[in-house]
Coordinates of C-alpha atoms and ligand atoms in Angstrom, one line a residue:
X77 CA 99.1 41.4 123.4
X78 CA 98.2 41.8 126.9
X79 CA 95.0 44.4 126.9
X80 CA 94.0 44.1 130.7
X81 CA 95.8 47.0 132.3
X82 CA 95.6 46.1 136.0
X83 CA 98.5 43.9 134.8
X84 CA 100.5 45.7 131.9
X85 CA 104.2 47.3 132.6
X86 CA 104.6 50.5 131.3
X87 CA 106.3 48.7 128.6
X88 CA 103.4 47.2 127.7
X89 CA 101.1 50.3 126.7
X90 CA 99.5 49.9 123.4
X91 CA 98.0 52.5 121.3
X92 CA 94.7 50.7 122.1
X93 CA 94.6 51.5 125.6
X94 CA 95.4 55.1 125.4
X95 CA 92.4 55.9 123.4
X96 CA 90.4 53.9 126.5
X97 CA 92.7 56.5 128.6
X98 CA 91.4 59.3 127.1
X99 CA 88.2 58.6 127.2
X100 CA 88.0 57.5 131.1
X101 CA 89.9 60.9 131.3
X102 CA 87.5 62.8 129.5
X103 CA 84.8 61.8 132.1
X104 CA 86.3 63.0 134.5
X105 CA 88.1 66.1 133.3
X106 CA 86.5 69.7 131.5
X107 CA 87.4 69.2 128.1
X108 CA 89.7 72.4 128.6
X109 CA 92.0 70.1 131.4
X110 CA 93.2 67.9 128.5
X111 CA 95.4 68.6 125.7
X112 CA 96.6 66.4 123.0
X113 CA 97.5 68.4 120.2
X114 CA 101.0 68.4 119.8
X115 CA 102.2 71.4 118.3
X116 CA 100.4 72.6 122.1
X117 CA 101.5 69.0 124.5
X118 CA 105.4 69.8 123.3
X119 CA 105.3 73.3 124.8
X120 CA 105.1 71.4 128.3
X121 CA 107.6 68.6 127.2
X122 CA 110.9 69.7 128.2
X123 CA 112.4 71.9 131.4
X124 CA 115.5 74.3 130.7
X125 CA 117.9 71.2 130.7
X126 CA 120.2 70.1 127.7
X127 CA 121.2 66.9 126.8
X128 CA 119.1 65.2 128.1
X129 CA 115.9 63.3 126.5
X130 CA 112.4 64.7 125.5
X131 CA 109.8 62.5 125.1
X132 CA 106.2 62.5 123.3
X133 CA 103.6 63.1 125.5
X134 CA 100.3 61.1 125.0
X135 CA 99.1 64.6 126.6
X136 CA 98.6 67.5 128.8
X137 CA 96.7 67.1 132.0
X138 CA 95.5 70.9 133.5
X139 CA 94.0 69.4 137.2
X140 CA 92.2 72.2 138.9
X141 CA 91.7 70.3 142.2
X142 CA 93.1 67.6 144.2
X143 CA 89.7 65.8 142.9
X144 CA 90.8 66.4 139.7
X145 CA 94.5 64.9 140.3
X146 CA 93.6 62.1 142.5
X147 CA 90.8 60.5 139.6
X148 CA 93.8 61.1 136.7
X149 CA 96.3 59.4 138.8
X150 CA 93.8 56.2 139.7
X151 CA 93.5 56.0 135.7
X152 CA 96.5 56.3 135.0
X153 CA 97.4 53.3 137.6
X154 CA 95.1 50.8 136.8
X155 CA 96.6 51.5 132.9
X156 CA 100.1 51.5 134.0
X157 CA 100.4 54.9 131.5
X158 CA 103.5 57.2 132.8
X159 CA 102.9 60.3 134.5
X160 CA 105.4 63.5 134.8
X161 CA 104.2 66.3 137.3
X162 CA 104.9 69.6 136.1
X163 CA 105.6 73.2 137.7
X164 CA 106.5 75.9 135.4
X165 CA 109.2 74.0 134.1
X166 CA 112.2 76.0 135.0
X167 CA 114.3 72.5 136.4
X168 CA 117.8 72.1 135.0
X169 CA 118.0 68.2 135.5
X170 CA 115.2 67.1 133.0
X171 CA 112.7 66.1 135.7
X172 CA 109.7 68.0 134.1
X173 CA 110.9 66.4 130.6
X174 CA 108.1 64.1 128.8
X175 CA 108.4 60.1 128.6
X176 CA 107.1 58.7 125.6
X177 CA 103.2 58.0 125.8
X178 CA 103.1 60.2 129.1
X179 CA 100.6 62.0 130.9
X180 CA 102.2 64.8 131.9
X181 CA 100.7 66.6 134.8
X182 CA 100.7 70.0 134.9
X183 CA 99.5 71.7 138.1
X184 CA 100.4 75.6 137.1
X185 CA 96.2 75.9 137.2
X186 CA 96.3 75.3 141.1
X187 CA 97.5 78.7 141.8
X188 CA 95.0 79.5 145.1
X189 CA 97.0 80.6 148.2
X190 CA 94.4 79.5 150.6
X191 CA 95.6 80.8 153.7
X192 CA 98.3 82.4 155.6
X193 CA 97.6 82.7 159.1
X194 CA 99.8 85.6 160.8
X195 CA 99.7 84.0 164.4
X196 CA 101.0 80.6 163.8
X197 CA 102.9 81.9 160.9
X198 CA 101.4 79.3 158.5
X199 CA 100.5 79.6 154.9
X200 CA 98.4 76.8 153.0
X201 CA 98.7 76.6 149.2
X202 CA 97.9 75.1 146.2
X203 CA 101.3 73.9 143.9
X204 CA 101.1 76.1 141.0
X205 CA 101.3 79.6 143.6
X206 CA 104.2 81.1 141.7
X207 CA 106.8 81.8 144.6
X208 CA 107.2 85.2 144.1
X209 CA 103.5 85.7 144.9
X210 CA 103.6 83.7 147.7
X211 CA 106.1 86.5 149.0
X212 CA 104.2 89.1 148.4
X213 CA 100.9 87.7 149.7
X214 CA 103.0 87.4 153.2
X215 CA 104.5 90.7 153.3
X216 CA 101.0 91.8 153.2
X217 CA 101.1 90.4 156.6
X218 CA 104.1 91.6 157.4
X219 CA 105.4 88.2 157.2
X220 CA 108.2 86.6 154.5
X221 CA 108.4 82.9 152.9
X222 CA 112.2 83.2 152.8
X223 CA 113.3 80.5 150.0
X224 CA 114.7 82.1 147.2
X225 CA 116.0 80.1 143.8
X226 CA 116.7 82.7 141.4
X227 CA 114.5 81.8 139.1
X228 CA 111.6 82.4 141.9
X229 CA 109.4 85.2 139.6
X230 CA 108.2 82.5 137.3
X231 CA 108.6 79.0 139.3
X232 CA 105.8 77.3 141.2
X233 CA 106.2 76.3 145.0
X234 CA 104.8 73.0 144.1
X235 CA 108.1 72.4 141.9
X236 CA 110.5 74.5 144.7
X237 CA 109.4 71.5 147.0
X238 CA 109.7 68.8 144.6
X239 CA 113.4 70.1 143.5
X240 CA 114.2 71.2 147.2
X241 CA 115.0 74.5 145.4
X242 CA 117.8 76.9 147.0
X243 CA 118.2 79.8 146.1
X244 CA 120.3 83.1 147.1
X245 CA 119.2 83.7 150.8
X246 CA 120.1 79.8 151.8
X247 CA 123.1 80.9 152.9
X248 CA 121.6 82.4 156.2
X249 CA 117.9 81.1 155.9
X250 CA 118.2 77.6 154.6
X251 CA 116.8 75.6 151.4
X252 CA 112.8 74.9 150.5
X253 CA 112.7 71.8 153.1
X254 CA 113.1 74.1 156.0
X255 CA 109.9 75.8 155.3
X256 CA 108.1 72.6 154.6
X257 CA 105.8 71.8 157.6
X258 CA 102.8 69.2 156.3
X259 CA 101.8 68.3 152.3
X260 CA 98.7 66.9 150.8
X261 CA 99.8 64.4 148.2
X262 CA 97.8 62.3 145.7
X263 CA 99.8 58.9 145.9
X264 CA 99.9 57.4 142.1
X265 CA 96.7 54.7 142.8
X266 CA 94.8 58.3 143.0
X267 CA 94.9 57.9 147.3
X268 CA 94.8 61.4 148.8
X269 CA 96.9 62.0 151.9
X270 CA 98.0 64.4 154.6
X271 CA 101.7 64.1 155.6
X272 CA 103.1 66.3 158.2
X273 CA 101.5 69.0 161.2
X274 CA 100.8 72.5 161.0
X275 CA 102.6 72.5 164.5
X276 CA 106.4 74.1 165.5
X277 CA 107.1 70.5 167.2
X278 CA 106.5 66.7 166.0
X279 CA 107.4 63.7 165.8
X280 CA 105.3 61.3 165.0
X281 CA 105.6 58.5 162.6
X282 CA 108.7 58.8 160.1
X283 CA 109.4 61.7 157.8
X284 CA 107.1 61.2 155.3
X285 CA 106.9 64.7 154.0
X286 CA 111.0 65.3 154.2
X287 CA 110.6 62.2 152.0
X288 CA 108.6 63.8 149.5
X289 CA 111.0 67.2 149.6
X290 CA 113.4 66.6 146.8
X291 CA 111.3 63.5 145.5
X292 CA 111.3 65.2 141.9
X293 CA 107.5 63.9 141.4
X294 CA 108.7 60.5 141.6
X295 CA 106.9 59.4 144.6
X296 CA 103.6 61.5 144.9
X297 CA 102.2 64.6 142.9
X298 CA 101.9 67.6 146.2
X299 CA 98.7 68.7 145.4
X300 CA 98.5 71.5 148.5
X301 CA 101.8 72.7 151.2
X302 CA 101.7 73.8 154.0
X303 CA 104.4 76.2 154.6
X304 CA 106.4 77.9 157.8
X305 CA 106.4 81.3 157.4
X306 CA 108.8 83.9 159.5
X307 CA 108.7 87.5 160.2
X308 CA 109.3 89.6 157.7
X309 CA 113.2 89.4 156.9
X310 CA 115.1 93.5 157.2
X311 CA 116.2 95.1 154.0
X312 CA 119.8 94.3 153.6
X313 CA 121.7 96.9 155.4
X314 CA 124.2 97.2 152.1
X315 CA 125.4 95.5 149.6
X316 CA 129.0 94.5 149.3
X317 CA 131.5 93.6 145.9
X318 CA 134.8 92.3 145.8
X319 CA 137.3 91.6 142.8
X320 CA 139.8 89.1 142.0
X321 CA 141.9 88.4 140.1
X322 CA 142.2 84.8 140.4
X323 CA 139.2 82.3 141.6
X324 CA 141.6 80.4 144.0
X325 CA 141.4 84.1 145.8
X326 CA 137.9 84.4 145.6
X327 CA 137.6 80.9 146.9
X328 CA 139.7 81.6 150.2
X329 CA 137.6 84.7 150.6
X330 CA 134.4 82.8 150.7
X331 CA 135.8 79.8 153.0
X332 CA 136.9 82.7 155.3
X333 CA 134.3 85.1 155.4
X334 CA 132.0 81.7 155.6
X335 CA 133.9 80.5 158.8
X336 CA 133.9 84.2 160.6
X337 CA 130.2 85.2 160.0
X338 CA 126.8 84.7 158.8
X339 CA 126.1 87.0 155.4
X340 CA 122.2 87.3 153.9
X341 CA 123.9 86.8 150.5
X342 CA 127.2 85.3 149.3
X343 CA 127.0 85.2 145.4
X344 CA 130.2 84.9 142.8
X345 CA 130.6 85.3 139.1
X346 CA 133.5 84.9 136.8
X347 CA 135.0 87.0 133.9
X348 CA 133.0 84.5 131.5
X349 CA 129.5 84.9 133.3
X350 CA 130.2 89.0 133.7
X351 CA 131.4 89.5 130.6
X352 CA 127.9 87.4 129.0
X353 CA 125.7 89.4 131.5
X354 CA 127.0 92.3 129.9
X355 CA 126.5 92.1 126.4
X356 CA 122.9 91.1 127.2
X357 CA 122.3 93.9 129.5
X358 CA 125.0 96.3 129.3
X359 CA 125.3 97.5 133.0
X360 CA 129.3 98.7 133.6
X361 CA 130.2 95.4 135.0
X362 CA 134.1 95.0 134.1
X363 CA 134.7 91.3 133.5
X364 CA 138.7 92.5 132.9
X365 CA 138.8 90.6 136.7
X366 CA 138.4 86.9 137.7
X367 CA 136.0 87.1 139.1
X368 CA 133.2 89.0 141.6
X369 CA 132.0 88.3 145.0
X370 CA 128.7 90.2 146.3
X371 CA 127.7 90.0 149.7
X372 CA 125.1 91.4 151.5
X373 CA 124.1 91.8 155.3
X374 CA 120.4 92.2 156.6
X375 CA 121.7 92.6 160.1
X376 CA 120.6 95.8 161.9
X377 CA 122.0 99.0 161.6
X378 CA 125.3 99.2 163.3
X379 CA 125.8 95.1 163.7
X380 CA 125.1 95.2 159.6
X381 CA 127.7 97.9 159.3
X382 CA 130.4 96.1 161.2
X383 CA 129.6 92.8 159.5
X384 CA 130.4 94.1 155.8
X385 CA 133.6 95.8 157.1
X386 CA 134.5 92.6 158.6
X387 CA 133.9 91.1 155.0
X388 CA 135.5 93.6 153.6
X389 CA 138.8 93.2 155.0
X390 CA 138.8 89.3 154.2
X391 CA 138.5 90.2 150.9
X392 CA 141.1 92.4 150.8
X393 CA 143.1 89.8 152.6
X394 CA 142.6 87.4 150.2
X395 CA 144.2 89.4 147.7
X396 CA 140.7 91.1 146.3
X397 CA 142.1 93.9 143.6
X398 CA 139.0 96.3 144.5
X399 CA 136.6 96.5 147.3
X400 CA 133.4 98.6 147.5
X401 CA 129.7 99.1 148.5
X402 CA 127.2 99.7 146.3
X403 CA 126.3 103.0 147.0
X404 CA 122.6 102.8 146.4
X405 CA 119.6 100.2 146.5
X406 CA 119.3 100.8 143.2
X407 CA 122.4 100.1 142.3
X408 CA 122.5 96.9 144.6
X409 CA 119.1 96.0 142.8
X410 CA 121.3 96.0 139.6
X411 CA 124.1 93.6 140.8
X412 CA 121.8 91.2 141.7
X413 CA 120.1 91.3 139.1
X414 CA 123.0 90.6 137.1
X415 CA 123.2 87.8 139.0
X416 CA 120.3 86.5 138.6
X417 CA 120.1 86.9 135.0
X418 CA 123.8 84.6 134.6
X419 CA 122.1 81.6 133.4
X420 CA 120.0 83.8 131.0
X421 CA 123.7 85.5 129.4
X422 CA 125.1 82.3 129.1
X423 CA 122.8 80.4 127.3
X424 CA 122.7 84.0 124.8
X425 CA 126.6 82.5 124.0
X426 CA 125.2 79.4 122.7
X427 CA 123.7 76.0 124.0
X428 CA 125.2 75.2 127.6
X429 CA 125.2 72.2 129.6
X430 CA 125.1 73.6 133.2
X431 CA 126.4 71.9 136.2
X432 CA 125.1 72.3 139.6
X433 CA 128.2 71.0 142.3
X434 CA 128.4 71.3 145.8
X435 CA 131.3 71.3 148.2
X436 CA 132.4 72.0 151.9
X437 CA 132.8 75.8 151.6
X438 CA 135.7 75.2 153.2
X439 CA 136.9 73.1 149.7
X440 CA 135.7 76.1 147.0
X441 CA 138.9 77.3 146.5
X442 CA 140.1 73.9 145.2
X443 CA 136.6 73.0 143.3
X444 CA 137.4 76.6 141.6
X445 CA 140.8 75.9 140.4
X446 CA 139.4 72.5 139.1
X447 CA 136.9 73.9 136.9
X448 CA 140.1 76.6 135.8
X449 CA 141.6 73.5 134.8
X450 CA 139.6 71.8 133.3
X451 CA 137.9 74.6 130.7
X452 CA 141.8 75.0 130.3
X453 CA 142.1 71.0 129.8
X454 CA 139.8 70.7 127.0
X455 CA 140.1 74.2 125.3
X456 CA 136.4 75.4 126.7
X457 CA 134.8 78.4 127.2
X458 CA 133.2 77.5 131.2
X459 CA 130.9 80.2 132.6
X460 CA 131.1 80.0 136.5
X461 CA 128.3 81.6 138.8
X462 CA 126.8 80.4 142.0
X463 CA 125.8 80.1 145.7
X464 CA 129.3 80.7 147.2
X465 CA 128.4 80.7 150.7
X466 CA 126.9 77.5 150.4
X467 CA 130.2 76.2 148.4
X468 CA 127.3 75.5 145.4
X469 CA 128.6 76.1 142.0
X470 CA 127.1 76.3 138.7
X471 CA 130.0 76.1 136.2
X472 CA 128.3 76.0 132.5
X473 CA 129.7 74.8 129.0
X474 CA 129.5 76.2 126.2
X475 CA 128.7 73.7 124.1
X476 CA 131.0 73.6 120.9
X477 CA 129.1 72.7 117.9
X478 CA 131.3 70.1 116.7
X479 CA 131.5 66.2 117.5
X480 CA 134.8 66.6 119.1
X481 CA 134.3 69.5 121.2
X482 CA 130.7 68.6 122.2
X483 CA 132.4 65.3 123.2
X484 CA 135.2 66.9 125.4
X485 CA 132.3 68.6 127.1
X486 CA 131.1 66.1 128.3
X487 CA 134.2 64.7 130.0
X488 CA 134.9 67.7 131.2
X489 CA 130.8 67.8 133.1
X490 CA 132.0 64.2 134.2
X491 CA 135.6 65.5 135.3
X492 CA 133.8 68.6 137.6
X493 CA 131.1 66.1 139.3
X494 CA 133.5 63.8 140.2
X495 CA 135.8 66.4 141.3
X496 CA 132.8 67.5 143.3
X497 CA 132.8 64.1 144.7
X498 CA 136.4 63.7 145.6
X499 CA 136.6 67.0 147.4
X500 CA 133.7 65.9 149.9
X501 CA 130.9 67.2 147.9
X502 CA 127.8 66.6 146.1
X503 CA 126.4 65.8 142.2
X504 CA 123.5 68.4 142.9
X505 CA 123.6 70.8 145.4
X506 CA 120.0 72.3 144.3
X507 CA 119.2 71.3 140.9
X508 CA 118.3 67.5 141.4
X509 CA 119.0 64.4 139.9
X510 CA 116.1 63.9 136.8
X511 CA 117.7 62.3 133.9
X512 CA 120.8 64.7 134.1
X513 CA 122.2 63.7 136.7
X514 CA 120.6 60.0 137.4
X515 CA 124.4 58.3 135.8
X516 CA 126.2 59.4 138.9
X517 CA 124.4 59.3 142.1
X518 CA 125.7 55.3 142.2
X519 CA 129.3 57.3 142.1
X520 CA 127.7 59.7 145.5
X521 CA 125.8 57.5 147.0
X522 CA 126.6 54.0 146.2
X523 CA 125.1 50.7 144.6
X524 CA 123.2 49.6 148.3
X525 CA 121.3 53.5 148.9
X526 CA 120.6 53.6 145.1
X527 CA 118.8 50.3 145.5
X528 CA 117.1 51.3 149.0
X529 CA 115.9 54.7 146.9
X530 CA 114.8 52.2 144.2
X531 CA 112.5 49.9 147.2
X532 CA 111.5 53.3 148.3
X533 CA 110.0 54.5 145.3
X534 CA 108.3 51.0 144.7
X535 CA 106.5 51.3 147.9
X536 CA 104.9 54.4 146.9
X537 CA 104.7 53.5 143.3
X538 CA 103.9 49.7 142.7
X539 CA 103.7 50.5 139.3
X540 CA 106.3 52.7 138.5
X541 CA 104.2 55.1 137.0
X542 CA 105.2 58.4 138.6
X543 CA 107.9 60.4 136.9
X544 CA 110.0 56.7 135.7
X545 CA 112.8 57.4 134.2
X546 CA 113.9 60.3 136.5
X547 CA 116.0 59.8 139.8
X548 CA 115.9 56.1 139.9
X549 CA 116.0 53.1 138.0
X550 CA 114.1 50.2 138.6
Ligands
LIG1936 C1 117.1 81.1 135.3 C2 116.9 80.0 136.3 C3 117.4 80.2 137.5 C4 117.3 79.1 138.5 N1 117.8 79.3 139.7 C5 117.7 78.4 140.7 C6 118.2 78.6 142.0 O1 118.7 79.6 142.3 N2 118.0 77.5 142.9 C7 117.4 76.4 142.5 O2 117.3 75.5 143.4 N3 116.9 76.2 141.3 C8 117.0 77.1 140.3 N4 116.5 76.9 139.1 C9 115.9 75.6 138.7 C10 114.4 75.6 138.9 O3 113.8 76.9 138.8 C11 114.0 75.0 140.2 O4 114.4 73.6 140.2 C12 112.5 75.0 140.5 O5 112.3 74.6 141.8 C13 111.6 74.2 139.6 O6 110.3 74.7 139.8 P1 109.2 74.4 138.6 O7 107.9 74.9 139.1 O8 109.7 75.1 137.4 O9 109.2 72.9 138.5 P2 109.4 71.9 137.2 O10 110.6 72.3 136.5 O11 108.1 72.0 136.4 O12 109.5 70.5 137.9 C14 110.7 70.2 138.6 C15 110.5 68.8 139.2 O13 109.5 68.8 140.2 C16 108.5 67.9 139.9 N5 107.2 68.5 140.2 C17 106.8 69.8 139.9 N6 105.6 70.1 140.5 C18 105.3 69.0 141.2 C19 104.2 68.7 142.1 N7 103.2 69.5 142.3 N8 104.2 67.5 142.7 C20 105.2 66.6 142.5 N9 106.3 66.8 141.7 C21 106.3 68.0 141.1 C22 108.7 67.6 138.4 O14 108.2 66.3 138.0 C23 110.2 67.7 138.2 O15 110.8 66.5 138.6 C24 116.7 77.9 138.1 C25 116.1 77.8 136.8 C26 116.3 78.8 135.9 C27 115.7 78.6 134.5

């Protein structure tokens, strides 16, 4: 058995050499920073993924400093011991899930927003920040960190950047890598480095920190951003539903109201997802209809005004059966709400496997009737929400519980990505690869940019250490 660890392959890990782990760790760490009891290490195993693998941790890292990540990381190197950053947890691909014998890295202690600077419009935090009080620490300055995933009361920024994480706002403001100006990483030898500017403009070197955007902790563990703020975005001026009754109609809608103007928020639901928000939280949403579109405009006053009539009548040119504003923030408040609470109703119906497909918006209306056709194909119940405006659809199955129906599920996921494909789109519009997804980005990308992402990774990761079996194989 090969015990010298400057020259062991992850394969090569023996029980021997993660008690010598420990204890190097536990000279480093406060005893409070490492967990290894497991009824406590499997609460930060898995993400909100299905199907997908869970490993057994070897244990819980709690870094409270990029001191404290960059001396774990150098262990864990010269051992060759895998090692899976961690956010909250919230990712729908896997890429927070455990490997076997792991260290996995939790950095939800680093929660210190350490600036924001109101003149250059900069703010400078730690990972863990929790993007919702991100926001609010810049509208204290009357300023706004716009990216928005629904899930953004409980995920960290640290895990937004690593995911690239949309959200609801994209649609007019963009994804997480637009607000991404400069990172501190800890490379996986333990190698502390500053990628990026805190200036508007610059070019120099290659794009070392757009690298690391969307990475999935596969390349370097982001142990501080620095983050373009703007000023603070208007209320929406009103909030805008429309009904269909079939999804090809809804799809038009988006494609056209997408081609003629620039909406805040672009949203859709079918019957399934309405119908599950509503026994969860009863709210009068009918889900007798297709489907719903809500739109919003933050445009000011009378431009905001003219920009939801204009929606308006697409709608209702696109066959929508009812047309309508909400007629109060509150109720607003309460359709997006609903909206952001889909995933939550869905998963109440039983265990889902949720997709995450992007097309040309100008192609919804076909991905749409795909997804019609293939729930209707193999007999399942498919809950359809998503980011219309950005043509990024999350239909979710519900899983049946027996062999053949959990089976046809899964040709059905296969069917809608590669539908996805065919139509000019994407495997993952926000979600990422992790393990979920990894089987078909050789379809998207092909067998040469798989292998270039592969020599990538290598050349941040000699050892293969961070996040392994996620995104790439070797
Ligand atoms: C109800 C719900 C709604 C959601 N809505 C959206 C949405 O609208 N848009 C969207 O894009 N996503 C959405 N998500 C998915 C998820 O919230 C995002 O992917 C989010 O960005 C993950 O953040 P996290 O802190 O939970 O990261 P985790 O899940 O802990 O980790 C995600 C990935 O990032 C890596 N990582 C985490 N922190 C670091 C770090 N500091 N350094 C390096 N790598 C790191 C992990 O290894 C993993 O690969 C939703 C999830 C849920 C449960």
């Amino acid at each position: 058995m090969n015990n010298d660890p400057s020259t062991q392959t992850t394969n090569e890990v023996t029980h021997s050499n993660h008690s010598d782990v420990l204890a190097e760790l536990a000279q480093l760490l406060d005893p409070a920073s490492i967990i290894t009891d497991p009824d406590i290490t499997s609460s930060y195993s898995s993400d909100h993924a299905t199907g997908v693998a869970v490993g057994k941790p070897l244990a819980v890292l709690l870094p409270k400093s990029t001191e404290d990540v960059s001396r774990s990381l150098a262990i864990a190197h010269r051992y060759n011991i895998p090692v899976v950053p961690r956010g909250a947890g919230s990712g729908l691909a896997g890429g927070a899930n455990a490997i076997d014998g792991s260290l996995v890295m939790s950095l939800a202690r680093m929660t210190k927003i350490l600036e924001i600077d109101p003149i250059n419009f900069i703010a400078t935090v730690e990972p863990g920040v929790i993007n919702k009080d991100l926001k609010a620490e810049a509208e204290r300055f009357g300023l706004s960190y716009p990216p928005d995933p629904a899930s953004f009361s409980f995920s960290t920024v640290g895990g937004n950047i690593a995911t690239n994480a949309g959200g609801l706002c994209c649609v007019k403001y963009g994804v997480t890598r637009d607000y991404v100006l400069g990172l501190e990483v800890v490379m996986a030898d333990g190698t502390v480095m500053n990628l990026g500017r805190r200036t508007k403009k610059g070019v120099a070197g290659l794009d070392l920190t757009g690298l690391i955007v969307g990475s999935e902790g596969t390349l370097a563990v982001i142990t501080k951003a620095t983050l373009r703020l703007v000023r603070q975005l208007p209320k929406p001026a009103g909030t805008l539903v429309a009904v269909f009754n079939s999804l090809t109609s809804l799809g038009e809608a988006i494609t056209e109201i997408s081609k003629s103007c620039t909406p805040s928020l672009l949203e859709v639901m079918d019957d399934t997802t309405l119908a599950a928000v509503e026994k969860m939280t009863p709210m009068g949403l009918h889900s007798s209809i297709a489907a719903m579109l809500i739109a919003q405009s933050d445009l000011d006053g009378e431009a905001g005004v003219a920009e939801l009539d204009l929606i308006k009548s697409i709608a209702e040119r696109s066959q929508a059966t009812e047309v309508y504003l909400a007629t109060d923030t509150y109720e607003a408040d309460a359709l997006l709400q609903a909206r952001r609470l889909a995933l939550r109703a869905l998963e109440r119906l039983g265990k889902v496997l949720l997709d995450d497909v992007c097309v040309p918006t100008s192609r919804i209306a076909e991905m749409m009737a795909e997804i019609s056709a293939v729930a209707e194909r193999y007999s399942l119940t498919i809950g359809t929400f998503g980011h219309g405006g950005d043509g990024n659809l999350h239909p979710t199955i519900v899983m049946p519980t027996d062999d053949a129906g959990k089976a046809a599920a899964e040709h059905a996921f296969s069917e809608m990505v590669g539908r996805a494909i065919a139509l000019g789109g994407t495997i993952s519009g926000e979600h990422g690869v992790g393990l979920l997804k990894k089987r078909y980005q050789d379809i998207e990308l092909g067998d040469h940019q798989v292998k270039l992402i592969a020599e990538v990774k290598r050349a941040f990761d000699p050892n293969w250490i961070l996040n392994p079996t996620k995104l790439v194989d070797q």
